[in-house]
PDB file of C-alpha atoms in Angstrom:
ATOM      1  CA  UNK A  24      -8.926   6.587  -2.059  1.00 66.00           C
ATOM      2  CA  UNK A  25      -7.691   8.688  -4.971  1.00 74.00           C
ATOM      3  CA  UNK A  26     -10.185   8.802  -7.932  1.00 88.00           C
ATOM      4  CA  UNK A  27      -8.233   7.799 -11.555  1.00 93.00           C
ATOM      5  CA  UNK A  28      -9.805   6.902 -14.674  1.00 95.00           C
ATOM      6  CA  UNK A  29      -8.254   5.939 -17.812  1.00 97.00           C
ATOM      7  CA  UNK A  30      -9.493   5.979 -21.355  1.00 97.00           C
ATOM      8  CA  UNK A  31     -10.044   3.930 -23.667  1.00 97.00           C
ATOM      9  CA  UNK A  32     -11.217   1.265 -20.606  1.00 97.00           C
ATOM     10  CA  UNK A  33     -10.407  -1.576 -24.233  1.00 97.00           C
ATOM     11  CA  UNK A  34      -9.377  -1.186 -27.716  1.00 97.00           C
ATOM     12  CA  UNK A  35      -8.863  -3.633 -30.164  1.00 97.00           C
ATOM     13  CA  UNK A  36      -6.504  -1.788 -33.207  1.00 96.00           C
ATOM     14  CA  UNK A  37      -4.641  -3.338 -36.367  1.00 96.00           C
ATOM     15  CA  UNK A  38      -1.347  -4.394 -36.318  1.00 97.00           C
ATOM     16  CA  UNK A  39       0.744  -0.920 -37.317  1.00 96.00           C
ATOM     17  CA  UNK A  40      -1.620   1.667 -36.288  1.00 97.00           C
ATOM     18  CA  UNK A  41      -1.120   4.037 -32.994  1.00 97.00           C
ATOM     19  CA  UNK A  42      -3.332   3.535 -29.855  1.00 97.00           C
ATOM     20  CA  UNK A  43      -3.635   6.487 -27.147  1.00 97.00           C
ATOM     21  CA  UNK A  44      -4.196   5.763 -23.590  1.00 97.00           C
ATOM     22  CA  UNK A  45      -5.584   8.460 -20.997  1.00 97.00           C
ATOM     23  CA  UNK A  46      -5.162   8.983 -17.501  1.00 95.00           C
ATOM     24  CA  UNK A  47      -6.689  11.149 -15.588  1.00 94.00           C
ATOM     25  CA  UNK A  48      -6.035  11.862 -11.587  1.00 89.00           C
ATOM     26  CA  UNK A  49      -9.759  13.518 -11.214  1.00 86.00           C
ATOM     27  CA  UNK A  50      -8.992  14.412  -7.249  1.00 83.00           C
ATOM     28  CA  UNK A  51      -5.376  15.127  -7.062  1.00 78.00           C
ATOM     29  CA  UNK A  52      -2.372  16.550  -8.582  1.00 82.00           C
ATOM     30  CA  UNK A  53      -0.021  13.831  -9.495  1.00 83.00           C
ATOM     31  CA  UNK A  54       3.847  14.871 -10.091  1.00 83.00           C
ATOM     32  CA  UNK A  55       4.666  11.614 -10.783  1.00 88.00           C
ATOM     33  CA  UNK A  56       3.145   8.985 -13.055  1.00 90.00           C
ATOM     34  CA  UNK A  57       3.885   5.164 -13.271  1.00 92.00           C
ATOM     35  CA  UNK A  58       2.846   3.182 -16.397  1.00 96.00           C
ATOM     36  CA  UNK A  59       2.352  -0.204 -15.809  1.00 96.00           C
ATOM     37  CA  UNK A  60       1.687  -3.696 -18.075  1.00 97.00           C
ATOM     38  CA  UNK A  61      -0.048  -6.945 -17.102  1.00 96.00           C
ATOM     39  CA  UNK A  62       0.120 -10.008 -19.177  1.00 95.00           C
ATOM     40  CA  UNK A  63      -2.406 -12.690 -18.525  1.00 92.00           C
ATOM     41  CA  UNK A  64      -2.007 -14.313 -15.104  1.00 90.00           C
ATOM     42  CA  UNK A  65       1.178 -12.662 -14.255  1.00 94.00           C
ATOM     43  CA  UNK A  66       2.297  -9.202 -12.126  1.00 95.00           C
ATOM     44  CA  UNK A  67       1.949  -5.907 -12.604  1.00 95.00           C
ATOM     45  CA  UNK A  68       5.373  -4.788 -14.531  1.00 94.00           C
ATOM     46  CA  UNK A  69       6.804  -1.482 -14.561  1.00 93.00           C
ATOM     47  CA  UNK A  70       7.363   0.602 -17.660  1.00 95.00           C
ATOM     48  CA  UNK A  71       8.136   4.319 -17.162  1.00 94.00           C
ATOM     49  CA  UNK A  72       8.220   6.848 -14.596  1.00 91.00           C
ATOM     50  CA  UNK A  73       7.125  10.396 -15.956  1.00 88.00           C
ATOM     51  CA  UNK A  74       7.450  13.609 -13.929  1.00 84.00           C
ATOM     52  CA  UNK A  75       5.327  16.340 -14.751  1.00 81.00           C
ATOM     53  CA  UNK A  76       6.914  18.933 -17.166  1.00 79.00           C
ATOM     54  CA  UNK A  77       9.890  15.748 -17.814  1.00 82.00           C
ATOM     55  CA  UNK A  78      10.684  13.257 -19.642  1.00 86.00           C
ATOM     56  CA  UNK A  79       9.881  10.003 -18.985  1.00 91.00           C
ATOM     57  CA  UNK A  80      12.245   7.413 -17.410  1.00 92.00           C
ATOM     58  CA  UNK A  81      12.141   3.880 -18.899  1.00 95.00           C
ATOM     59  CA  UNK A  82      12.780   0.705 -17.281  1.00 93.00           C
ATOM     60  CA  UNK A  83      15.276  -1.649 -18.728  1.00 93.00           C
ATOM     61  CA  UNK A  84      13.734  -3.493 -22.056  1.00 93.00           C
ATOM     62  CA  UNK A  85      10.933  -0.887 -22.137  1.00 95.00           C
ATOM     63  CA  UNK A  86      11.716   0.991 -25.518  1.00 94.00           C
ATOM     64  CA  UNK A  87      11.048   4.569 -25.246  1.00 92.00           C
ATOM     65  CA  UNK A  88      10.478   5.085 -29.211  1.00 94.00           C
ATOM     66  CA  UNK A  89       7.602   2.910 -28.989  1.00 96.00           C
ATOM     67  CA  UNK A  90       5.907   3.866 -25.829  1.00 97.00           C
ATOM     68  CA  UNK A  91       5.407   7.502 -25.679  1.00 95.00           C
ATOM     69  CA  UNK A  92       4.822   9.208 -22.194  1.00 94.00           C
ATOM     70  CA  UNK A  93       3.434  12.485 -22.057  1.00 90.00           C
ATOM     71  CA  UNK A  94       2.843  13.898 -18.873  1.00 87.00           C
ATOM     72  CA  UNK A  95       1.939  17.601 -19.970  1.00 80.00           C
ATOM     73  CA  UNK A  96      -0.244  18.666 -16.319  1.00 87.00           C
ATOM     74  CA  UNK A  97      -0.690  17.370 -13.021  1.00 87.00           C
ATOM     75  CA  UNK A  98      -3.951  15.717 -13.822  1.00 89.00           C
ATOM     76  CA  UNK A  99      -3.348  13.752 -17.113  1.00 92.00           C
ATOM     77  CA  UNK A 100      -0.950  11.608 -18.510  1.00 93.00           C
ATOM     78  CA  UNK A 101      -1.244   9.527 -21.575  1.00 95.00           C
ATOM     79  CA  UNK A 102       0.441   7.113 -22.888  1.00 97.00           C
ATOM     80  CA  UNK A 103       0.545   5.857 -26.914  1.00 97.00           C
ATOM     81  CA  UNK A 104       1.749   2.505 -28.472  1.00 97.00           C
ATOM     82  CA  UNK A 105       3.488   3.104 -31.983  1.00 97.00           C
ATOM     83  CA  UNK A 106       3.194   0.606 -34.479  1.00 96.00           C
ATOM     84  CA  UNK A 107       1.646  -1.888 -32.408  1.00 96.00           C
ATOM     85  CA  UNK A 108       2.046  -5.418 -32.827  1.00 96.00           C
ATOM     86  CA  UNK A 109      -0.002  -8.512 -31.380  1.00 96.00           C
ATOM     87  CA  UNK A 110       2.730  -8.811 -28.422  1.00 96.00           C
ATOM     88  CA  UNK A 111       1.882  -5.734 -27.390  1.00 97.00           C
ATOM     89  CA  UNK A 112      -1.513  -6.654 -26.410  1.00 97.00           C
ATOM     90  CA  UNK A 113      -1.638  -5.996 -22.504  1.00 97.00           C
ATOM     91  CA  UNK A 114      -3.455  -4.197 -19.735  1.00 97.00           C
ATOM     92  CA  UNK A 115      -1.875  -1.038 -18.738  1.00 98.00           C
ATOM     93  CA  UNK A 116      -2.577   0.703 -15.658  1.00 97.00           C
ATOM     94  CA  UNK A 117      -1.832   4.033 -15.102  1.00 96.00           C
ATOM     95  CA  UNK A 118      -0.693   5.003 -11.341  1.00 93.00           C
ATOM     96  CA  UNK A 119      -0.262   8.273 -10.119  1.00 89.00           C
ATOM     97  CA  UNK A 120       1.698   9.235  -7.235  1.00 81.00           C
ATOM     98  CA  UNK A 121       0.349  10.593  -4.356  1.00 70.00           C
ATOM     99  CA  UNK A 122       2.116  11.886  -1.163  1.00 66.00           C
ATOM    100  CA  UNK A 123       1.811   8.905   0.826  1.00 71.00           C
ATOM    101  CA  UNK A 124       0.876   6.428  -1.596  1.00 75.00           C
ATOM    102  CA  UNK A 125       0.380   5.293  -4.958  1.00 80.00           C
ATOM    103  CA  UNK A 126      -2.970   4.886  -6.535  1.00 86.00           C
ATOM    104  CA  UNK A 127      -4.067   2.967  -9.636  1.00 92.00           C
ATOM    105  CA  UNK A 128      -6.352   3.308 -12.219  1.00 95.00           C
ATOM    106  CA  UNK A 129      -9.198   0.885 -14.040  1.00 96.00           C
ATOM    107  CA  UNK A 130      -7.065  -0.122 -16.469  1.00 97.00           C
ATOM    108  CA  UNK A 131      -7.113  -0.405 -20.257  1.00 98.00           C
ATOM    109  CA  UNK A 132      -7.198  -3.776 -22.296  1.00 97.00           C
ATOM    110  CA  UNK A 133      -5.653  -3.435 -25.720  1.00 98.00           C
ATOM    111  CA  UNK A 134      -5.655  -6.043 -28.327  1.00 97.00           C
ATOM    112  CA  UNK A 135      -3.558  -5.591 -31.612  1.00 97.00           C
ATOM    113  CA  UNK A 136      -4.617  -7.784 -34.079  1.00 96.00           C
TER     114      UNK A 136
ATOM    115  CA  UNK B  14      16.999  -3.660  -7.333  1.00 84.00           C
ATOM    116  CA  UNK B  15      14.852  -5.111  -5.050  1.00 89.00           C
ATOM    117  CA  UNK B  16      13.161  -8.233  -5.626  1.00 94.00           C
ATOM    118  CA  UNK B  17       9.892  -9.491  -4.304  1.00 97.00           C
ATOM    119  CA  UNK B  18       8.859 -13.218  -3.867  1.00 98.00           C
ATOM    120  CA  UNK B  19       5.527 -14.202  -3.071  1.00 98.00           C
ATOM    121  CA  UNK B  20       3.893 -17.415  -2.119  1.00 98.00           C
ATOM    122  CA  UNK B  21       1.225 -19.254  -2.490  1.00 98.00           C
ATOM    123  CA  UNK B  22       0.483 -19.105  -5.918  1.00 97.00           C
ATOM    124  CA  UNK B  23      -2.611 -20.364  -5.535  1.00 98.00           C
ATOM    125  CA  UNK B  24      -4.690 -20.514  -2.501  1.00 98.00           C
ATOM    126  CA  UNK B  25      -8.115 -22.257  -1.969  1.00 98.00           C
ATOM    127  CA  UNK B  26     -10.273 -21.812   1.288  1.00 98.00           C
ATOM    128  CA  UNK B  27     -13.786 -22.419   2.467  1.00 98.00           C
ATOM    129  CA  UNK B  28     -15.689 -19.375   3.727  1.00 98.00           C
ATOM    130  CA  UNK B  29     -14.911 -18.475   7.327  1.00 98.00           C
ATOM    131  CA  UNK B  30     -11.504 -19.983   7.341  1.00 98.00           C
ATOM    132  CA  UNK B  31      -8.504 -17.566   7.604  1.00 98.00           C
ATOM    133  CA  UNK B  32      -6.137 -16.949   4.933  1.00 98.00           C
ATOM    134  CA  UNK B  33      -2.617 -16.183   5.024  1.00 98.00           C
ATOM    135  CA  UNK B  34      -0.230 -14.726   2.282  1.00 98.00           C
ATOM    136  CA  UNK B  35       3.540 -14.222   2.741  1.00 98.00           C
ATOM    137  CA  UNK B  36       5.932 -12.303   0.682  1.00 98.00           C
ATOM    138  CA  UNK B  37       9.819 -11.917   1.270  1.00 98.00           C
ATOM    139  CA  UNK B  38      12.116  -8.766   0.043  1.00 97.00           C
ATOM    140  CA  UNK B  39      15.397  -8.348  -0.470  1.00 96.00           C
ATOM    141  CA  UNK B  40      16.173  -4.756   0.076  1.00 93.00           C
ATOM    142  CA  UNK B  41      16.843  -3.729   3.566  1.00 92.00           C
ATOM    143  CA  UNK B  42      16.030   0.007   2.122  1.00 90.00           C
ATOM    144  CA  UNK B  43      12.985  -0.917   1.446  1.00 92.00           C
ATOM    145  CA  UNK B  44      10.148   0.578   3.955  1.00 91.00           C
ATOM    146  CA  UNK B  45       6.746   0.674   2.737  1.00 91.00           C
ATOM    147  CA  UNK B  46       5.148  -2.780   1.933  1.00 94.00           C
ATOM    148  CA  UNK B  47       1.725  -2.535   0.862  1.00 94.00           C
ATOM    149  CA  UNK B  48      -0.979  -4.987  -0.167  1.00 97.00           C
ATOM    150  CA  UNK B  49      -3.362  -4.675  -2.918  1.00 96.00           C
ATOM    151  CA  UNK B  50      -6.543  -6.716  -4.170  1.00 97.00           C
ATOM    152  CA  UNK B  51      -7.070  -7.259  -8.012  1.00 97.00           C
ATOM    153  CA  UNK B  52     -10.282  -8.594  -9.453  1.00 96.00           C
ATOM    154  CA  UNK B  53     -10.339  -9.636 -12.996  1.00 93.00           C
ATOM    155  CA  UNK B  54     -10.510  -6.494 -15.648  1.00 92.00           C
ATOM    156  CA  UNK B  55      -9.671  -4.302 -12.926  1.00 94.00           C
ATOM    157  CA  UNK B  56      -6.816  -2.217 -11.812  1.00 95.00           C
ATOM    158  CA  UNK B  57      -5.246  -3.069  -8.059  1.00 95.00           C
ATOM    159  CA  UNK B  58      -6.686  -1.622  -5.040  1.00 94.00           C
ATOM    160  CA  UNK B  59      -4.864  -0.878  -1.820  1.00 92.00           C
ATOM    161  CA  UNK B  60      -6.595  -2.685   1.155  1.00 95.00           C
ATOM    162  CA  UNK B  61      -3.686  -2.331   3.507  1.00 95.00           C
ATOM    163  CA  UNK B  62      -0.313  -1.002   4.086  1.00 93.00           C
ATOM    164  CA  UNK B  63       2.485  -1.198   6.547  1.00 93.00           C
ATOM    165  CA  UNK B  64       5.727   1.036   7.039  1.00 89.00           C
ATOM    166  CA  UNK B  65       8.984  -0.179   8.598  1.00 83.00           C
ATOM    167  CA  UNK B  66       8.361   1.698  12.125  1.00 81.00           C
ATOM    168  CA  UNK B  67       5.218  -0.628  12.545  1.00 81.00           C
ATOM    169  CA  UNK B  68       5.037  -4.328  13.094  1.00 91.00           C
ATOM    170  CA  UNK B  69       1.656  -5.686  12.662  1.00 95.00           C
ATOM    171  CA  UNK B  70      -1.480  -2.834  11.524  1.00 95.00           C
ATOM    172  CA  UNK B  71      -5.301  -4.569  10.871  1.00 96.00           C
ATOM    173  CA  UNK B  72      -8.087  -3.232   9.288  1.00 95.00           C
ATOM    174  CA  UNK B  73     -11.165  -5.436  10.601  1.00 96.00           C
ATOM    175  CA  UNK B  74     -10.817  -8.819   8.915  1.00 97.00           C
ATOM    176  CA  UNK B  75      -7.631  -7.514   7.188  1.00 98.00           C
ATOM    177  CA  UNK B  76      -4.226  -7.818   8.896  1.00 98.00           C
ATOM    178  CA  UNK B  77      -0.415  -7.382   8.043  1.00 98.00           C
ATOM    179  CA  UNK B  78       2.889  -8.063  10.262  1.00 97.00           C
ATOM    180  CA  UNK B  79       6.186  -7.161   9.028  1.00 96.00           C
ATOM    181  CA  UNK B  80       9.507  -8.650   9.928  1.00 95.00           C
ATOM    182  CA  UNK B  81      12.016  -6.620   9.095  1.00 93.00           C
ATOM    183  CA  UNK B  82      14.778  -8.385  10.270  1.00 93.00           C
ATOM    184  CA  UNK B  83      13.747 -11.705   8.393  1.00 94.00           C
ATOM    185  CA  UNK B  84      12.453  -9.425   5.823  1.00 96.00           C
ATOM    186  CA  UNK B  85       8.965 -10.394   5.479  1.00 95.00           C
ATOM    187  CA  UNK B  86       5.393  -9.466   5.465  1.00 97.00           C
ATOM    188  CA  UNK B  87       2.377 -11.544   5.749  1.00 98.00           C
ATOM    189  CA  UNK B  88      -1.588 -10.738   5.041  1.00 98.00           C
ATOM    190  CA  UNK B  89      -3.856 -12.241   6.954  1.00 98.00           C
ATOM    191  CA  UNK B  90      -7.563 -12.403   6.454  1.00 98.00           C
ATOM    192  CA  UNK B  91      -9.957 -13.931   8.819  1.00 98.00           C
ATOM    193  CA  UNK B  92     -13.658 -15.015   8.500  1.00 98.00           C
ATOM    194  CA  UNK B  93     -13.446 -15.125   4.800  1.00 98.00           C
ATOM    195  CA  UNK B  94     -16.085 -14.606   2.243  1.00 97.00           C
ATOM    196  CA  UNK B  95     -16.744 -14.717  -1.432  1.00 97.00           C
ATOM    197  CA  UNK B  96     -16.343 -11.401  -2.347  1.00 97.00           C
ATOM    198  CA  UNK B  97     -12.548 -11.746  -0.941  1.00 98.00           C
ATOM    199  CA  UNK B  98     -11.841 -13.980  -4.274  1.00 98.00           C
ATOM    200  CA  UNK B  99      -9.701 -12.180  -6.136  1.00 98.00           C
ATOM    201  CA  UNK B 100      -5.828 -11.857  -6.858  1.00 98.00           C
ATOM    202  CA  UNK B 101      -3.949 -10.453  -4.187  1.00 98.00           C
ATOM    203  CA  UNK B 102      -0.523  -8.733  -4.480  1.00 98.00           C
ATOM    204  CA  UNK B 103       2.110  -8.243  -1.915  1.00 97.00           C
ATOM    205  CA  UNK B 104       4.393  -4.734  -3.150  1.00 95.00           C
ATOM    206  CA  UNK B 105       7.742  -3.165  -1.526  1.00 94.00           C
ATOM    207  CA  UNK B 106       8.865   0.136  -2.189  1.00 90.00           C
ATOM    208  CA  UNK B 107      11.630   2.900  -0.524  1.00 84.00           C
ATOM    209  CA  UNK B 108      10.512   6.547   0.517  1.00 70.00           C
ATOM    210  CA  UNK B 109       7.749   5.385   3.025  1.00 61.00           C
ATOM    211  CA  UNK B 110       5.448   5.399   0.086  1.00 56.00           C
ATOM    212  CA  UNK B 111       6.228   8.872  -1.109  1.00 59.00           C
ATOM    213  CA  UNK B 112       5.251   9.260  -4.684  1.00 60.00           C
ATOM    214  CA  UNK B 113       8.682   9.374  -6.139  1.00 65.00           C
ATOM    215  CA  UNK B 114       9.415   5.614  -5.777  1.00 77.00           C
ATOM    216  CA  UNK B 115       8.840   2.439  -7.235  1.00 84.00           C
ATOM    217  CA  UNK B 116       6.640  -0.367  -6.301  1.00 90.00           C
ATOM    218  CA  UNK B 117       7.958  -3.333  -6.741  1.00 92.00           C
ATOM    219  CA  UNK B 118       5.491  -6.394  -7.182  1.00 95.00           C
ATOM    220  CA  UNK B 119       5.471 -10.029  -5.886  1.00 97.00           C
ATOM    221  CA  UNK B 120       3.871 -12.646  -8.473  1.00 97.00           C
ATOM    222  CA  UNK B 121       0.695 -12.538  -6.908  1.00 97.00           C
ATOM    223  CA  UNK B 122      -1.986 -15.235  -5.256  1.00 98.00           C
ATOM    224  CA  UNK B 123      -5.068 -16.201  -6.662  1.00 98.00           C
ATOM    225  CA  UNK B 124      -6.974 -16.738  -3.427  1.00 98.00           C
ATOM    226  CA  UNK B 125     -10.501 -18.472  -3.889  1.00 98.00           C
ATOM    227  CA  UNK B 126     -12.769 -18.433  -1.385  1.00 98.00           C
ATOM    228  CA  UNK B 127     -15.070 -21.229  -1.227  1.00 96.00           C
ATOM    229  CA  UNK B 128     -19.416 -21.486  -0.355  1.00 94.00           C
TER     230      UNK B 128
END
């Protein structure tokens, strides 16, 4: 399989600061980039869908002011939580698109205290 | 949209036994249904797919049949171990898995595979 890694793999921030998250596709060019969230115990939930060079497509309840999508090249997307609060504490997995198949990366644990 | 139900919740077997996971969709579009294995801290991996022109596809101990007129797909793994404890997720998505669409997830099973 596809080879992603993301970055920070945890953070733990304040509540109110800005936390960047990196993902890299290190083996393929991804046009298209899901961003994912995981709460304890429960699925994997959709956020956005970024093409590269677009703008990001939100899902319903996802606000787009407070998680920004950048997908700037085919290898890296990130994606940064504004102001973030202690409900926004989550995993989110990054998965790029491939052409037969969607891969995911590691992950990233972020705690907002 | 499509919606994804998955069942058990919970499963518990003892090594060697076979284990069996269903999920049910609602989208007759849909025609990619894969199957991915989560272990804690870590992002999903893919273990096994199926598209809509197959009905059953295995992978050694790893199997999946699809009913598409019922709408559902089942994983089945035989001769269990361990190392197959993890949480297991069943996924349905249009596009035959092309990049440009969505996966949607069932809830997942926590499958726990007894010594």
């Amino acid at each position: 399989g596809a080879v992603v890694s993301q970055h920070p793999s945890w953070v733990i921030c304040k509540s109110g600061t800005s936390v960047k998250i990196e993902c890299r596709s290190l083996d393929f060019q991804a046009t298209t980039m899901f961003w994912y969230r995981q709460f304890p115990k429960q699925s994997l939930m959709l956020m956005a869908t970024s093409n590269e060079g677009s703008k990001a497509t939100y899902e319903q309840g996802v606000e787009k002011d407070k998680f920004l999508i950048n997908h700037a090249s085919l290898t890296l997307s990130t994606l940064t939580v504004t102001s973030a609060h202690p409900e926004d504490s989550s995993f989110y997995i990054c998965s790029p698109g491939g052409p037969t198949q969607q891969f995911f990366g590691p992950g990233t644990r972020l705690t907002v205290l | 949209g499509e919606n994804v139900e998955q069942h058990p919740s919970t499963l518990s077997v003892q090594e060697g036994d076979s284990a069996v996971i269903k999920c049910t969709y609602s989208d007759s579009a849909s025609n990619y249904f894969p199957w991915y294995k989560q272990e804690l801290g870590k992002g999903p991996q893919l273990i096994i797919d199926i598209r809509s022109n197959v009905g059953e596809k295995k992978d050694q101990r790893i199997a999946v049949t699809l009913n598409k007129t019922a709408k559902h797909f089942s994983l089945h793994i035989t001769e269990t171990q361990p190392e197959d404890s993890a949480v297991y997720f069943c996924a349905a998505s249009m596009g035959s898995g092309g990049s440009n669409y969505k996966l949607t997830f069932g809830k997942g099973t926590l499958l726990t595979v007894n010594p």
